[in-house]
mmCIF file of C-alpha atoms in Angstrom:
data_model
loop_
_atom_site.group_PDB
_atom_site.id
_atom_site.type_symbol
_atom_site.label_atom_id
_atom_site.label_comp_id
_atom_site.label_asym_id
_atom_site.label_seq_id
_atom_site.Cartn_x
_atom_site.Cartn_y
_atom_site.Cartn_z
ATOM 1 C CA UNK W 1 -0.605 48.155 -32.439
ATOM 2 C CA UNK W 2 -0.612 52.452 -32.168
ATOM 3 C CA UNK W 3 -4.357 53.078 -32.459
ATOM 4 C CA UNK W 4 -6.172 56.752 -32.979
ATOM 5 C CA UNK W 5 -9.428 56.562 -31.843
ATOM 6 C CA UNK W 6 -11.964 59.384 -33.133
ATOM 7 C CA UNK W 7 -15.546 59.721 -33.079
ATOM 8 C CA UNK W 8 -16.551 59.850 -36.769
ATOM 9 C CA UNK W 9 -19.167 62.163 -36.214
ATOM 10 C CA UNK W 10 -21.079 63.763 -38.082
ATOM 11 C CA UNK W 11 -20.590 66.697 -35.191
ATOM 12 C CA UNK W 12 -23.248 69.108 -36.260
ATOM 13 C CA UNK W 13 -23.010 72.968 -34.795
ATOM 14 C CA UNK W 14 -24.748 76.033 -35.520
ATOM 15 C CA UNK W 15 -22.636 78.663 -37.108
ATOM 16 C CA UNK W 16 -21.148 80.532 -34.218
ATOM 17 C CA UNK W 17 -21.024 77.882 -31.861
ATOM 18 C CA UNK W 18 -17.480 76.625 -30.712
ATOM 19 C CA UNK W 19 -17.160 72.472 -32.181
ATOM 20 C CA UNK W 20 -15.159 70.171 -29.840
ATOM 21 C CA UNK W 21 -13.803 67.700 -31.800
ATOM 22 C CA UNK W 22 -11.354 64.430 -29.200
ATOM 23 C CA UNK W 23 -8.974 61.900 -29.766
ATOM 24 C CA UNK W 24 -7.172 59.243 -27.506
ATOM 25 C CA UNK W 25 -4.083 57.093 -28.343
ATOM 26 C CA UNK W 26 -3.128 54.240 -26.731
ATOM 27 C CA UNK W 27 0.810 54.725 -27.092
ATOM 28 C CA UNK W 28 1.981 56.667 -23.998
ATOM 29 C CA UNK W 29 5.548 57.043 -25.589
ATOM 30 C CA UNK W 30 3.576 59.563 -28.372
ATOM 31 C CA UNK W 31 5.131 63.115 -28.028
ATOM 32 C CA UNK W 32 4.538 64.877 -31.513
ATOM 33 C CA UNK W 33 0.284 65.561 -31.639
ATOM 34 C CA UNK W 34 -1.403 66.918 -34.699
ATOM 35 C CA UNK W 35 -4.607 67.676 -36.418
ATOM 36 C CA UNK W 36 -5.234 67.541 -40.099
ATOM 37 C CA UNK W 37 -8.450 68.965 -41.661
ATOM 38 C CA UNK W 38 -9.486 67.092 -45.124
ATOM 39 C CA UNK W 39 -12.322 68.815 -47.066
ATOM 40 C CA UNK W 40 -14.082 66.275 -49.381
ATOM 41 C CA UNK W 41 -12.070 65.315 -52.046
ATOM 42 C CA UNK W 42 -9.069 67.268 -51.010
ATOM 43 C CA UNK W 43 -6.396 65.788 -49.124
ATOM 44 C CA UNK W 44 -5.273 66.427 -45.558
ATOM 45 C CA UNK W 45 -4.271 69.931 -44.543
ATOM 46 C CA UNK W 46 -1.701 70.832 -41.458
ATOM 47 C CA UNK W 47 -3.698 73.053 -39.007
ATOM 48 C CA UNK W 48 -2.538 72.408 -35.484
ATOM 49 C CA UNK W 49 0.237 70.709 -33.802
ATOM 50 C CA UNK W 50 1.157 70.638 -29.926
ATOM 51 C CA UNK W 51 3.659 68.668 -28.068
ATOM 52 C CA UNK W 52 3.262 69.845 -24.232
ATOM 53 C CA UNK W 53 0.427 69.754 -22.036
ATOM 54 C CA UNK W 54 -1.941 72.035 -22.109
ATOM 55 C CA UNK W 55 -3.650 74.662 -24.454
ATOM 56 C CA UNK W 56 -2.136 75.786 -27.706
ATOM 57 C CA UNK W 57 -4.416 78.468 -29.518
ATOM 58 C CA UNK W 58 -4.257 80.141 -33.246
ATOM 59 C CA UNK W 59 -6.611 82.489 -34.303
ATOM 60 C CA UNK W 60 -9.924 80.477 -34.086
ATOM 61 C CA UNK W 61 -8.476 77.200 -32.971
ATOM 62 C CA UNK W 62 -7.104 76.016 -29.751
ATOM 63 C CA UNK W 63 -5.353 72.241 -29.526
ATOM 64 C CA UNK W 64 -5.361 70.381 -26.098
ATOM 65 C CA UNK W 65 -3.154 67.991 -24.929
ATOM 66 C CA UNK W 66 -3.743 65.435 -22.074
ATOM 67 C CA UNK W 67 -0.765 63.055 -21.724
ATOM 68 C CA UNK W 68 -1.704 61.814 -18.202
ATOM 69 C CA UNK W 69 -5.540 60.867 -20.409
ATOM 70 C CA UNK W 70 -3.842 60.077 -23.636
ATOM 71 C CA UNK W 71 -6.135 62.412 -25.392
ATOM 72 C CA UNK W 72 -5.899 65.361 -27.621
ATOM 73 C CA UNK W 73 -8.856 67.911 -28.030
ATOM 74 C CA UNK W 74 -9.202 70.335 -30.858
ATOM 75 C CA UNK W 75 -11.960 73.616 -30.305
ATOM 76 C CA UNK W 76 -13.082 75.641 -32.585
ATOM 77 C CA UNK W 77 -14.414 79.023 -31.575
ATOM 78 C CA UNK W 78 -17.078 81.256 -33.832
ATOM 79 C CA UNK W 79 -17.460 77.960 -36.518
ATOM 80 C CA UNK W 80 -18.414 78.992 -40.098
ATOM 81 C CA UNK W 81 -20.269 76.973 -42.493
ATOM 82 C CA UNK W 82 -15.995 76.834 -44.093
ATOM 83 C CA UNK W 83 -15.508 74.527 -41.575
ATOM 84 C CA UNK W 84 -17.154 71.879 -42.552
ATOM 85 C CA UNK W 85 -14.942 69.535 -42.909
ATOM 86 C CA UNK W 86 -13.534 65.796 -41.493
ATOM 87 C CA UNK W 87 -10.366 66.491 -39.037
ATOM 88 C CA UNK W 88 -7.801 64.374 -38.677
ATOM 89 C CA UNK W 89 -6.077 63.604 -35.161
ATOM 90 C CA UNK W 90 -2.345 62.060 -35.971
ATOM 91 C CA UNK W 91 0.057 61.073 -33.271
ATOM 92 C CA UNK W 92 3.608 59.739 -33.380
ATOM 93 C CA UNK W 93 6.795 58.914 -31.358
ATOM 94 C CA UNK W 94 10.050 59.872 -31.433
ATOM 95 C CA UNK W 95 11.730 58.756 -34.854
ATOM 96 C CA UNK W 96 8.255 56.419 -36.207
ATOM 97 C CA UNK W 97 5.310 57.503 -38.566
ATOM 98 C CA UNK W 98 2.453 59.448 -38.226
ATOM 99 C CA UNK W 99 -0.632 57.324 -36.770
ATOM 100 C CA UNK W 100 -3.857 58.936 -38.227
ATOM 101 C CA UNK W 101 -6.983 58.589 -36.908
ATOM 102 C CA UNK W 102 -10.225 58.380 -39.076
ATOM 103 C CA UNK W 103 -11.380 61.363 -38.444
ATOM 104 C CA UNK W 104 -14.631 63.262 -36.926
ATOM 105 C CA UNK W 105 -16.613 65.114 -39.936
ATOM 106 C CA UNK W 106 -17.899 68.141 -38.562
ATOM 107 C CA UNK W 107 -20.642 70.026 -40.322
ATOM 108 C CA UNK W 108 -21.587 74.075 -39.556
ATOM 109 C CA UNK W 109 -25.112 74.619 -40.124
ATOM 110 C CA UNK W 110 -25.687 78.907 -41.178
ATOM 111 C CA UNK O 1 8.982 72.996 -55.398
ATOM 112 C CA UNK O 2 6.442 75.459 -52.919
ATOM 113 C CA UNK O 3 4.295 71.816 -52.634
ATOM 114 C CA UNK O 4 4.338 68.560 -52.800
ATOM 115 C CA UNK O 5 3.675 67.079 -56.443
ATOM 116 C CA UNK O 6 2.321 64.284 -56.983
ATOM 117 C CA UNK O 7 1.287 62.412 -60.435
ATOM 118 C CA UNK O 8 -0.875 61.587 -62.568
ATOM 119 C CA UNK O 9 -3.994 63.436 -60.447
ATOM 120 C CA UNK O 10 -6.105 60.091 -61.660
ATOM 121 C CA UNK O 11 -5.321 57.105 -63.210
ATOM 122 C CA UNK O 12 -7.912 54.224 -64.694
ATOM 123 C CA UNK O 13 -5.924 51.428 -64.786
ATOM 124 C CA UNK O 14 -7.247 47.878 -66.272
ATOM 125 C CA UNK O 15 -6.903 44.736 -64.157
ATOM 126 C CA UNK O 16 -3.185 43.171 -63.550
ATOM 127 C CA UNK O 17 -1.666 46.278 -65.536
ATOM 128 C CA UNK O 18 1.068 47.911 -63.794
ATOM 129 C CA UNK O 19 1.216 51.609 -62.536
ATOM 130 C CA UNK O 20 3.322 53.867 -61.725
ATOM 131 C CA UNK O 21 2.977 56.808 -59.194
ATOM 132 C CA UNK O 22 5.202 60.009 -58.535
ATOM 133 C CA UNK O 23 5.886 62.295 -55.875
ATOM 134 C CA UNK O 24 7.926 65.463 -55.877
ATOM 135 C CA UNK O 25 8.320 66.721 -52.145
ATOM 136 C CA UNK O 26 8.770 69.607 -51.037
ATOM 137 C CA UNK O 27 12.590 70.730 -51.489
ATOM 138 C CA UNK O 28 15.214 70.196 -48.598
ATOM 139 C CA UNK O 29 12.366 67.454 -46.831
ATOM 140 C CA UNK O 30 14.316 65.122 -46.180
ATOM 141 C CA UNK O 31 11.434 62.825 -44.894
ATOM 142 C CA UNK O 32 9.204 61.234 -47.708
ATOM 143 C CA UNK O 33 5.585 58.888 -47.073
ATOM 144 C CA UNK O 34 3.403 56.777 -48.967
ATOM 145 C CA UNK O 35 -0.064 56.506 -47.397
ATOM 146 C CA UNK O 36 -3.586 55.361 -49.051
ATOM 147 C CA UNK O 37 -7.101 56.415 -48.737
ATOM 148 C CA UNK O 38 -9.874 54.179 -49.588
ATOM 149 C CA UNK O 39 -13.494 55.455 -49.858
ATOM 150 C CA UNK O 40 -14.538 56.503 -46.106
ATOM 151 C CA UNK O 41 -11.079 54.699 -44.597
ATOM 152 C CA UNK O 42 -8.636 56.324 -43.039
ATOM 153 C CA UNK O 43 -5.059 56.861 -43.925
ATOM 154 C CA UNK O 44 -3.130 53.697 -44.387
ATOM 155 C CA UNK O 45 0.867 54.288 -43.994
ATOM 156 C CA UNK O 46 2.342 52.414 -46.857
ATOM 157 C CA UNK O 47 6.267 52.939 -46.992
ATOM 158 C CA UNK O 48 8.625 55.583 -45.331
ATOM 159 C CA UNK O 49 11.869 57.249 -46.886
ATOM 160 C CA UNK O 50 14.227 59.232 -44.560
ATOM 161 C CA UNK O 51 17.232 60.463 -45.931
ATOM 162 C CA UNK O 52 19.550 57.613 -46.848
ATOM 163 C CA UNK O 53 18.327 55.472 -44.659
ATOM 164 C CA UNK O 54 16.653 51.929 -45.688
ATOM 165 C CA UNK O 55 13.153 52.750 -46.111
ATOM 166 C CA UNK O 56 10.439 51.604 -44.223
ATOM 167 C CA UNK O 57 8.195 49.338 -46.301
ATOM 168 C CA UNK O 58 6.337 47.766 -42.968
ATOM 169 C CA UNK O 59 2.740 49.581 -44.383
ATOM 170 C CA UNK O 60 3.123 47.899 -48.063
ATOM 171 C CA UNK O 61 0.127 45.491 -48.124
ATOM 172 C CA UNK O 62 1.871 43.230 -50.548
ATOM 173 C CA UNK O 63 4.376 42.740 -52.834
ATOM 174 C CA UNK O 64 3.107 43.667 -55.714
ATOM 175 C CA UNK O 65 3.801 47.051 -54.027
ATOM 176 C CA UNK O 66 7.289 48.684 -54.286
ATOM 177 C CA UNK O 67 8.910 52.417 -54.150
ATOM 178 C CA UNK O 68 11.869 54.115 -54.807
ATOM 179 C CA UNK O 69 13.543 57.617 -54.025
ATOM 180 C CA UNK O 70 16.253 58.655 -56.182
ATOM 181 C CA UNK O 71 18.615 61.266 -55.258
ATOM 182 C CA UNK O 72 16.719 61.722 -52.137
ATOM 183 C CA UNK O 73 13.975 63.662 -53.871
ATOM 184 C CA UNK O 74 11.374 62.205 -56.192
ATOM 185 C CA UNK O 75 10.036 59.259 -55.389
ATOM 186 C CA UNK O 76 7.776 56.395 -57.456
ATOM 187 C CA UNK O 77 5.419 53.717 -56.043
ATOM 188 C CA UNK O 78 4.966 50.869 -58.024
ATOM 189 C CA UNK O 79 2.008 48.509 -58.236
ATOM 190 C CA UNK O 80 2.397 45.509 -60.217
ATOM 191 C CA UNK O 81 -0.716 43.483 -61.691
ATOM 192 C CA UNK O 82 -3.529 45.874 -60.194
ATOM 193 C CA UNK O 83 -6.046 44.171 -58.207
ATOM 194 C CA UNK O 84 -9.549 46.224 -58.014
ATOM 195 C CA UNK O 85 -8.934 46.887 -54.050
ATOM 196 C CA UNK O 86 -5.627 48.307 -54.697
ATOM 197 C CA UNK O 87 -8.126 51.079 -55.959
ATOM 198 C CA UNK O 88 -7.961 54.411 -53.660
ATOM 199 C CA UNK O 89 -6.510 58.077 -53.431
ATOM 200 C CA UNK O 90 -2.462 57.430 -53.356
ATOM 201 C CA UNK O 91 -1.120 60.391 -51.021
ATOM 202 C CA UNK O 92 2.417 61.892 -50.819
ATOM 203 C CA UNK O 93 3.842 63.587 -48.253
ATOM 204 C CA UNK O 94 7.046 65.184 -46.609
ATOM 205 C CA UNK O 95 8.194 66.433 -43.913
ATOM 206 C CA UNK O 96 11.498 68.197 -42.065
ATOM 207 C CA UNK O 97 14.102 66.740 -40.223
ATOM 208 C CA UNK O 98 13.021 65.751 -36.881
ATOM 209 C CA UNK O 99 14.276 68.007 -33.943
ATOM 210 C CA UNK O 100 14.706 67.207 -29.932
ATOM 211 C CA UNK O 101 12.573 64.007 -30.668
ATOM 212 C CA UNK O 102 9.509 66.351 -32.197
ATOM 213 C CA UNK O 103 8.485 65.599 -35.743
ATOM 214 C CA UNK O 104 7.161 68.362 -38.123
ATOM 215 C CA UNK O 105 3.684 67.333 -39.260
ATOM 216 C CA UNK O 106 3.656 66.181 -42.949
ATOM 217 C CA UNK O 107 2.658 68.731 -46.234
ATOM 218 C CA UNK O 108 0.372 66.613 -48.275
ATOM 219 C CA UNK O 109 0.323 66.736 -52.016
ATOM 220 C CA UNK O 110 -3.012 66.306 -53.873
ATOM 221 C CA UNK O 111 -2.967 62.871 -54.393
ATOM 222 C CA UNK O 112 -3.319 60.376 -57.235
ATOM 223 C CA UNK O 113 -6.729 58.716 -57.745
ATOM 224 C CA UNK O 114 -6.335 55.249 -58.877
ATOM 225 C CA UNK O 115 -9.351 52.988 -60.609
ATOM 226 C CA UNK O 116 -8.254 49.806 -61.177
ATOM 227 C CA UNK O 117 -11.521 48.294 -63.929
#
């Protein structure tokens, strides 16, 4: 069984502040990493992917990817109150579905 | 289409009535998915379409749940004699052909709300 383990949060920052948001998988064969943000009622939005280790920024957000740890980190620098959202960590392998996490809500205090 | 299109937006549905679900993807995806929503779950994967490929139905919780893609484009989930837990937000997606063993992350489409009363 694939499993996507988040913290569900709620992550509360000050606006400004940079939100660290982690995942870990348990498949080691996972080689496409993503991360989804879902505003309330709304459904899930592309915002990062990554597929080597290391850092992979754009614009405010920077994705991290562990293999050796099995986890994927996403940061947010400067967070606005717009962020507030729930975000999504999804993982696959190969040729299979997209294993979702259930997300980390992160809410941005002004 | 620019997005994936999915409908009715909401649908109240009585007990043991049937419903149907649609999904337009996103032209040339050849990649289609089912997944669910229930209030504060996550995403449950419910059936997988991939070019002309037998799907994958391993997600469908019963069999009172079925889909279809014709022409390799729109595709309909079924649910026969709703149950009140088969109540959730339906999502759609699609996604590109895979490449060097990467996959392209999957466009959503706004989802169907289903009440089943």
């Amino acid at each position: 069984q694939k499993e996507v383990e988040q913290n569900s949060g709620p992550l509360s920052v000050p606006e400004g502040a940079i939100a660290s948001l982690n995942c870990t998988y348990s498949d080691r064969g996972s080689q496409s990493f993503f991360w989804y943000r879902q505003y309330s009622g709304k459904s899930p939005e592309l915002i990062m992917s990554i597929y080597s280790n290391g850092d992979k920024e754009d614009g405010r957000f920077t994705a991290q990817l562990n293999k050796a740890s099995q986890y994927v980190s996403l940061l947010i620098r400067d967070s606005q109150p717009s962020d507030s959202a729930t975000y999504l960590c999804a993982v696959n392998e190969g040729y299979s579905t997209l294993t979702f996490g259930k997300g980390t809500m992160l809410l941005v205090s002004p | 289409g620019a997005g994936v299109s999915q409908s009715p937006s909401n649908k109240v549905t009585e007990k043991g009535k049937d419903v149907e679900l649609r999904c337009d993807p996103i032209s040339g995806h050849t990649a289609l998915y089912w997944y669910r929503q229930s209030l504060g779950q996550g995403l449950e994967f419910l059936i997988y379409f991939q070019g002309n490929s037998a799907p994958d139905k391993s997600g469908l919780p019963s069999d009172r749940f079925s889909a279809e893609r014709t022409g390799g484009s729109v595709s309909t989930l079924t649910i026969q004699r709703t149950q009140q837990e088969d109540s959730a937000v339906y999502l759609c997606a699609s996604s590109s052909q895979r490449a060097w063993g990467r996959s392209y992350g999957y466009t959503f489409g706004s989802g169907t709300r289903l009440t089943v009363v």
